[in-house]
């Protein structure tokens, strides 16, 4: 099963994409997570992307595409994958088609998580990320068991620099201008499904699973 999650910043893509990947043993591929790790490790790539990310802008397509291409050839991706945050514009979508086409593969489904803009802004204010493993939390809707600490690795939860209100607005603007055209791009192949992203994590996850079921997608969870 080869899935792509689309949706504006704060829609819950990361959380849901990770849950789907875990449930079906698929590889979760999220450039945002990869870039944050590189920044934390102070690598050359991290230094290159850090300034871009804090402004809420997009990392150049060639850099991002190279990062994703490396992930897609890993053995873990053979069984299938969940893309979360890539592609984010038409050029990246075309690059992805090329990468997959070389292996005679294509995306099975594009899941669009829909959340009203007022809620996106509110959610971003209560979002925290584990500084150790990157697990996302919402301190209002899905708080950790112990305040400020990750349930899984115990590391401190931090506010993402790019969740600051002005930066969120900038990220939403980029989403509307660069990413939304992807719906037209993927609709041509009839593979887009829209899911209501409002509600608690398990409710939204239930809707996603139901939608995969309705499309007989769960049988595709093979090589
Ligand atoms: P995310 O965790 O998906 O919200 O991504 C965080 C940041 O990483 C974005 O605001 C961009 O700066 C960068 N980024 C993530 N995915 C991409 C992408 N596909 N293309 C360019 N930049 C990206």
mmCIF file of C-alpha atoms and ligand atoms in Angstrom:
data_model
loop_
_atom_site.group_PDB
_atom_site.id
_atom_site.type_symbol
_atom_site.label_atom_id
_atom_site.label_comp_id
_atom_site.label_asym_id
_atom_site.label_seq_id
_atom_site.Cartn_x
_atom_site.Cartn_y
_atom_site.Cartn_z
ATOM 1 C CA UNK A 1 0.000 0.000 0.000
ATOM 2 C CA UNK A 2 1.421 3.362 -1.054
ATOM 3 C CA UNK A 3 -0.304 6.274 0.569
ATOM 4 C CA UNK A 4 0.132 10.012 0.608
ATOM 5 C CA UNK A 5 -1.291 12.267 3.308
ATOM 6 C CA UNK A 6 -2.148 15.794 2.246
ATOM 7 C CA UNK A 7 -3.543 18.530 4.421
ATOM 8 C CA UNK A 8 -2.602 21.928 5.807
ATOM 9 C CA UNK A 9 -0.118 22.369 8.654
ATOM 10 C CA UNK A 10 -1.784 21.360 11.912
ATOM 11 C CA UNK A 11 -4.326 19.023 10.283
ATOM 12 C CA UNK A 12 -2.881 16.013 12.082
ATOM 13 C CA UNK A 13 -1.128 14.436 9.083
ATOM 14 C CA UNK A 14 1.924 13.433 11.082
ATOM 15 C CA UNK A 15 -0.052 11.722 13.836
ATOM 16 C CA UNK A 16 -2.396 9.876 11.485
ATOM 17 C CA UNK A 17 0.280 8.950 8.957
ATOM 18 C CA UNK A 18 2.396 7.412 11.749
ATOM 19 C CA UNK A 19 -0.601 5.467 13.096
ATOM 20 C CA UNK A 20 -1.497 4.084 9.661
ATOM 21 C CA UNK A 21 2.131 3.158 8.972
ATOM 22 C CA UNK A 22 2.415 1.383 12.306
ATOM 23 C CA UNK A 23 -0.860 -0.508 11.919
ATOM 24 C CA UNK A 24 0.020 -1.900 8.506
ATOM 25 C CA UNK A 25 3.812 -2.189 8.848
ATOM 26 C CA UNK A 26 4.460 0.494 6.247
ATOM 27 C CA UNK A 27 7.374 2.903 6.171
ATOM 28 C CA UNK A 28 6.497 6.401 7.385
ATOM 29 C CA UNK A 29 8.340 8.975 5.304
ATOM 30 C CA UNK A 30 8.135 12.583 6.484
ATOM 31 C CA UNK A 31 10.675 15.115 5.206
ATOM 32 C CA UNK A 32 9.786 17.501 8.070
ATOM 33 C CA UNK A 33 10.838 14.859 10.639
ATOM 34 C CA UNK A 34 13.995 14.049 8.681
ATOM 35 C CA UNK A 35 14.940 17.730 8.421
ATOM 36 C CA UNK A 36 14.299 18.315 12.160
ATOM 37 C CA UNK A 37 16.609 15.395 13.005
ATOM 38 C CA UNK A 38 19.311 16.792 10.723
ATOM 39 C CA UNK A 39 18.976 20.229 12.343
ATOM 40 C CA UNK A 40 19.268 18.679 15.796
ATOM 41 C CA UNK A 41 22.334 16.689 14.760
ATOM 42 C CA UNK A 42 23.912 19.825 13.261
ATOM 43 C CA UNK A 43 24.692 18.148 9.937
ATOM 44 C CA UNK A 44 25.416 20.001 6.707
ATOM 45 C CA UNK A 45 21.852 19.321 5.540
ATOM 46 C CA UNK A 46 20.531 20.501 8.906
ATOM 47 C CA UNK A 47 22.429 23.777 8.613
ATOM 48 C CA UNK A 48 21.119 24.244 5.088
ATOM 49 C CA UNK A 49 17.444 23.739 5.974
ATOM 50 C CA UNK A 50 17.271 25.299 9.444
ATOM 51 C CA UNK A 51 16.885 28.939 8.353
ATOM 52 C CA UNK A 52 14.317 27.973 5.731
ATOM 53 C CA UNK A 53 12.217 25.953 8.162
ATOM 54 C CA UNK A 54 12.042 28.602 10.887
ATOM 55 C CA UNK A 55 10.604 31.004 8.312
ATOM 56 C CA UNK A 56 7.968 28.429 7.355
ATOM 57 C CA UNK A 57 9.249 28.298 3.776
ATOM 58 C CA UNK A 58 9.873 25.282 1.586
ATOM 59 C CA UNK A 59 13.277 23.645 1.334
ATOM 60 C CA UNK A 60 14.400 23.627 -2.348
ATOM 61 C CA UNK A 61 12.781 20.872 -4.409
ATOM 62 C CA UNK A 62 16.043 19.224 -5.465
ATOM 63 C CA UNK A 63 17.223 18.889 -1.849
ATOM 64 C CA UNK A 64 13.880 17.511 -0.629
ATOM 65 C CA UNK A 65 13.459 15.149 -3.555
ATOM 66 C CA UNK A 66 16.941 13.681 -3.036
ATOM 67 C CA UNK A 67 16.136 13.051 0.631
ATOM 68 C CA UNK A 68 12.878 11.280 -0.253
ATOM 69 C CA UNK A 69 14.417 9.267 -3.075
ATOM 70 C CA UNK A 70 16.970 7.858 -0.620
ATOM 71 C CA UNK A 71 14.139 6.763 1.677
ATOM 72 C CA UNK A 72 12.091 5.147 -1.058
ATOM 73 C CA UNK A 73 14.889 2.751 -2.021
ATOM 74 C CA UNK A 74 15.341 1.454 1.524
ATOM 75 C CA UNK A 75 14.241 -2.179 2.038
ATOM 76 C CA UNK A 76 11.727 -0.943 4.641
ATOM 77 C CA UNK A 77 9.823 0.860 1.866
ATOM 78 C CA UNK A 78 9.348 -2.328 -0.167
ATOM 79 C CA UNK A 79 6.186 -3.384 1.643
ATOM 80 C CA UNK A 80 4.701 0.060 1.117
ATOM 81 C CA UNK A 81 4.928 3.513 2.599
ATOM 82 C CA UNK A 82 3.013 6.477 3.924
ATOM 83 C CA UNK A 83 4.257 9.791 2.601
ATOM 84 C CA UNK A 84 3.620 12.670 4.989
ATOM 85 C CA UNK A 85 4.630 16.125 3.767
ATOM 86 C CA UNK A 86 5.986 15.144 0.358
ATOM 87 C CA UNK A 87 5.145 16.136 -2.321
ATOM 88 C CA UNK A 88 4.244 19.698 -1.388
ATOM 89 C CA UNK A 89 4.068 21.149 -4.898
ATOM 90 C CA UNK A 90 3.585 20.044 -8.507
ATOM 91 C CA UNK A 91 7.329 19.850 -9.270
ATOM 92 C CA UNK A 92 7.794 17.451 -6.332
ATOM 93 C CA UNK A 93 4.765 15.409 -7.429
ATOM 94 C CA UNK A 94 6.258 15.044 -10.892
ATOM 95 C CA UNK A 95 9.594 14.041 -9.379
ATOM 96 C CA UNK A 96 7.806 11.445 -7.226
ATOM 97 C CA UNK A 97 5.972 10.040 -10.268
ATOM 98 C CA UNK A 98 9.334 9.671 -11.980
ATOM 99 C CA UNK A 99 10.938 7.901 -9.010
ATOM 100 C CA UNK A 100 7.989 5.516 -8.622
ATOM 101 C CA UNK A 101 7.614 5.070 -12.393
ATOM 102 C CA UNK A 102 11.183 3.765 -12.600
ATOM 103 C CA UNK A 103 10.061 0.929 -10.319
ATOM 104 C CA UNK A 104 6.723 0.511 -12.111
ATOM 105 C CA UNK A 105 4.947 1.766 -9.036
ATOM 106 C CA UNK A 106 2.365 4.443 -8.316
ATOM 107 C CA UNK A 107 0.485 5.897 -5.383
ATOM 108 C CA UNK A 108 -2.624 3.954 -4.400
ATOM 109 C CA UNK A 109 -4.412 6.677 -2.486
ATOM 110 C CA UNK A 110 -4.083 10.325 -1.494
ATOM 111 C CA UNK A 111 -5.736 11.081 1.840
ATOM 112 C CA UNK A 112 -6.757 14.689 2.292
ATOM 113 C CA UNK A 113 -7.283 15.616 5.942
ATOM 114 C CA UNK A 114 -9.737 18.504 6.106
ATOM 115 C CA UNK A 115 -9.727 20.890 9.091
ATOM 116 C CA UNK A 116 -11.131 24.475 9.153
ATOM 117 C CA UNK A 117 -8.495 27.188 9.213
ATOM 118 C CA UNK A 118 -9.512 28.613 12.648
ATOM 119 C CA UNK A 119 -9.002 25.188 14.184
ATOM 120 C CA UNK A 120 -5.623 24.791 12.453
ATOM 121 C CA UNK A 121 -4.367 27.993 14.046
ATOM 122 C CA UNK A 122 -5.686 26.964 17.450
ATOM 123 C CA UNK A 123 -4.196 23.471 17.181
ATOM 124 C CA UNK A 124 -0.781 24.832 16.244
ATOM 125 C CA UNK A 125 -0.769 26.827 19.492
ATOM 126 C CA UNK A 126 -1.253 23.668 21.552
ATOM 127 C CA UNK A 127 1.043 21.427 19.512
ATOM 128 C CA UNK A 128 4.227 20.092 21.076
ATOM 129 C CA UNK A 129 6.867 17.744 19.682
ATOM 130 C CA UNK A 130 9.105 15.358 21.577
ATOM 131 C CA UNK A 131 12.694 16.575 21.397
ATOM 132 C CA UNK A 132 13.851 12.945 21.485
ATOM 133 C CA UNK A 133 11.710 10.818 19.168
ATOM 134 C CA UNK A 134 9.691 13.534 17.398
ATOM 135 C CA UNK A 135 6.291 12.212 18.494
ATOM 136 C CA UNK A 136 3.704 14.983 18.149
ATOM 137 C CA UNK A 137 1.290 15.878 20.982
ATOM 138 C CA UNK A 138 -1.564 18.285 21.420
ATOM 139 C CA UNK A 139 -1.466 19.393 25.044
ATOM 140 C CA UNK A 140 -5.183 20.200 24.990
ATOM 141 C CA UNK A 141 -6.617 17.293 22.994
ATOM 142 C CA UNK A 142 -4.043 14.518 23.512
ATOM 143 C CA UNK A 143 -1.773 15.522 26.426
ATOM 144 C CA UNK A 144 1.127 13.317 27.528
ATOM 145 C CA UNK A 145 0.658 11.275 30.719
ATOM 146 C CA UNK A 146 3.280 13.365 32.502
ATOM 147 C CA UNK A 147 3.255 17.076 31.736
ATOM 148 C CA UNK A 148 6.034 18.173 29.381
ATOM 149 C CA UNK A 149 7.429 14.648 28.894
ATOM 150 C CA UNK A 150 7.080 12.182 26.034
ATOM 151 C CA UNK A 151 5.099 9.041 26.914
ATOM 152 C CA UNK A 152 7.440 6.892 24.853
ATOM 153 C CA UNK A 153 10.981 8.105 25.411
ATOM 154 C CA UNK A 154 10.605 10.475 28.384
ATOM 155 C CA UNK A 155 12.353 13.361 26.626
ATOM 156 C CA UNK A 156 11.086 16.936 26.962
ATOM 157 C CA UNK A 157 8.268 18.216 24.763
ATOM 158 C CA UNK A 158 9.072 21.393 22.864
ATOM 159 C CA UNK A 159 7.174 23.975 20.822
ATOM 160 C CA UNK A 160 8.073 23.897 17.158
ATOM 161 C CA UNK A 161 9.599 27.234 16.164
ATOM 162 C CA UNK A 162 7.497 27.220 13.009
ATOM 163 C CA UNK A 163 4.265 26.952 15.028
ATOM 164 C CA UNK A 164 4.472 30.631 15.981
ATOM 165 C CA UNK A 165 1.240 32.358 14.710
ATOM 166 C CA UNK A 166 2.934 34.509 12.005
ATOM 167 C CA UNK A 167 4.887 31.564 10.718
ATOM 168 C CA UNK A 168 1.797 29.357 10.730
ATOM 169 C CA UNK A 169 0.023 31.955 8.570
ATOM 170 C CA UNK A 170 2.969 31.900 6.175
ATOM 171 C CA UNK A 171 2.886 28.091 6.063
ATOM 172 C CA UNK A 172 -0.856 28.144 5.377
ATOM 173 C CA UNK A 173 -0.290 30.624 2.546
ATOM 174 C CA UNK A 174 2.349 28.358 0.999
ATOM 175 C CA UNK A 175 0.003 25.409 1.440
ATOM 176 C CA UNK A 176 -2.793 27.199 -0.443
ATOM 177 C CA UNK A 177 -0.516 28.408 -3.235
ATOM 178 C CA UNK A 178 1.859 25.481 -3.731
ATOM 179 C CA UNK A 179 0.272 22.374 -2.231
ATOM 180 C CA UNK A 180 -3.462 22.713 -2.936
ATOM 181 C CA UNK A 181 -2.907 22.404 -6.722
ATOM 182 C CA UNK A 182 -1.911 18.805 -5.971
ATOM 183 C CA UNK A 183 -5.584 17.931 -5.488
ATOM 184 C CA UNK A 184 -6.201 18.652 -9.168
ATOM 185 C CA UNK A 185 -3.040 16.761 -10.077
ATOM 186 C CA UNK A 186 -4.057 13.593 -8.218
ATOM 187 C CA UNK A 187 -7.779 13.921 -8.913
ATOM 188 C CA UNK A 188 -7.016 13.254 -12.573
ATOM 189 C CA UNK A 189 -6.208 9.686 -11.517
ATOM 190 C CA UNK A 190 -9.224 9.587 -9.163
ATOM 191 C CA UNK A 191 -7.122 8.644 -6.144
ATOM 192 C CA UNK A 192 -7.995 11.467 -3.744
ATOM 193 C CA UNK A 193 -10.209 10.842 -0.740
ATOM 194 C CA UNK A 194 -11.173 13.607 1.687
ATOM 195 C CA UNK A 195 -11.477 12.780 5.374
ATOM 196 C CA UNK A 196 -12.898 15.013 8.076
ATOM 197 C CA UNK A 197 -9.861 15.728 10.281
ATOM 198 C CA UNK A 198 -11.884 17.216 13.170
ATOM 199 C CA UNK A 199 -12.346 15.267 16.354
ATOM 200 C CA UNK A 200 -10.038 13.222 18.514
ATOM 201 C CA UNK A 201 -7.156 11.200 17.099
ATOM 202 C CA UNK A 202 -8.919 7.829 17.313
ATOM 203 C CA UNK A 203 -12.092 9.112 15.662
ATOM 204 C CA UNK A 204 -10.134 10.498 12.710
ATOM 205 C CA UNK A 205 -8.080 7.300 12.519
ATOM 206 C CA UNK A 206 -11.337 5.288 12.428
ATOM 207 C CA UNK A 207 -12.548 7.355 9.479
ATOM 208 C CA UNK A 208 -9.304 6.703 7.617
ATOM 209 C CA UNK A 209 -9.464 2.948 8.194
ATOM 210 C CA UNK A 210 -13.114 2.894 7.110
ATOM 211 C CA UNK A 211 -12.197 4.724 3.946
ATOM 212 C CA UNK A 212 -9.326 2.306 3.182
ATOM 213 C CA UNK A 213 -11.748 -0.562 3.764
ATOM 214 C CA UNK A 214 -14.407 0.888 1.490
ATOM 215 C CA UNK A 215 -11.829 1.057 -1.285
ATOM 216 C CA UNK A 216 -10.579 -2.478 -0.681
ATOM 217 C CA UNK A 217 -7.191 -0.987 0.091
ATOM 218 C CA UNK A 218 -6.358 -3.245 2.990
ATOM 219 C CA UNK A 219 -5.814 -6.174 0.624
ATOM 220 C CA UNK A 220 -3.073 -4.109 -1.068
ATOM 221 C CA UNK A 221 -0.986 -4.292 2.053
ATOM 222 C CA UNK A 222 1.378 -6.702 0.376
ATOM 223 C CA UNK A 223 4.492 -6.458 -1.756
HETATM 224 P P1 LIG B 1 6.271 19.503 8.409
HETATM 225 O O1 LIG B 1 6.848 18.786 9.578
HETATM 226 O O2 LIG B 1 5.758 18.575 7.345
HETATM 227 O O3 LIG B 1 5.262 20.549 8.793
HETATM 228 O O4 LIG B 1 7.493 20.288 7.709
HETATM 229 C C1 LIG B 1 8.248 21.243 8.431
HETATM 230 C C2 LIG B 1 9.063 22.076 7.459
HETATM 231 O O5 LIG B 1 9.987 21.244 6.747
HETATM 232 C C3 LIG B 1 8.270 22.782 6.356
HETATM 233 O O6 LIG B 1 7.665 23.985 6.798
HETATM 234 C C4 LIG B 1 9.365 23.026 5.320
HETATM 235 O O7 LIG B 1 10.227 24.066 5.706
HETATM 236 C C5 LIG B 1 10.148 21.703 5.406
HETATM 237 N N1 LIG B 1 9.562 20.711 4.497
HETATM 238 C C6 LIG B 1 8.876 19.583 4.855
HETATM 239 N N2 LIG B 1 8.453 18.912 3.768
HETATM 240 C C7 LIG B 1 8.878 19.636 2.697
HETATM 241 C C8 LIG B 1 8.743 19.481 1.289
HETATM 242 N N3 LIG B 1 8.079 18.446 0.757
HETATM 243 N N4 LIG B 1 9.300 20.421 0.486
HETATM 244 C C9 LIG B 1 9.980 21.453 1.001
HETATM 245 N N5 LIG B 1 10.129 21.684 2.319
HETATM 246 C C10 LIG B 1 9.586 20.790 3.173
#
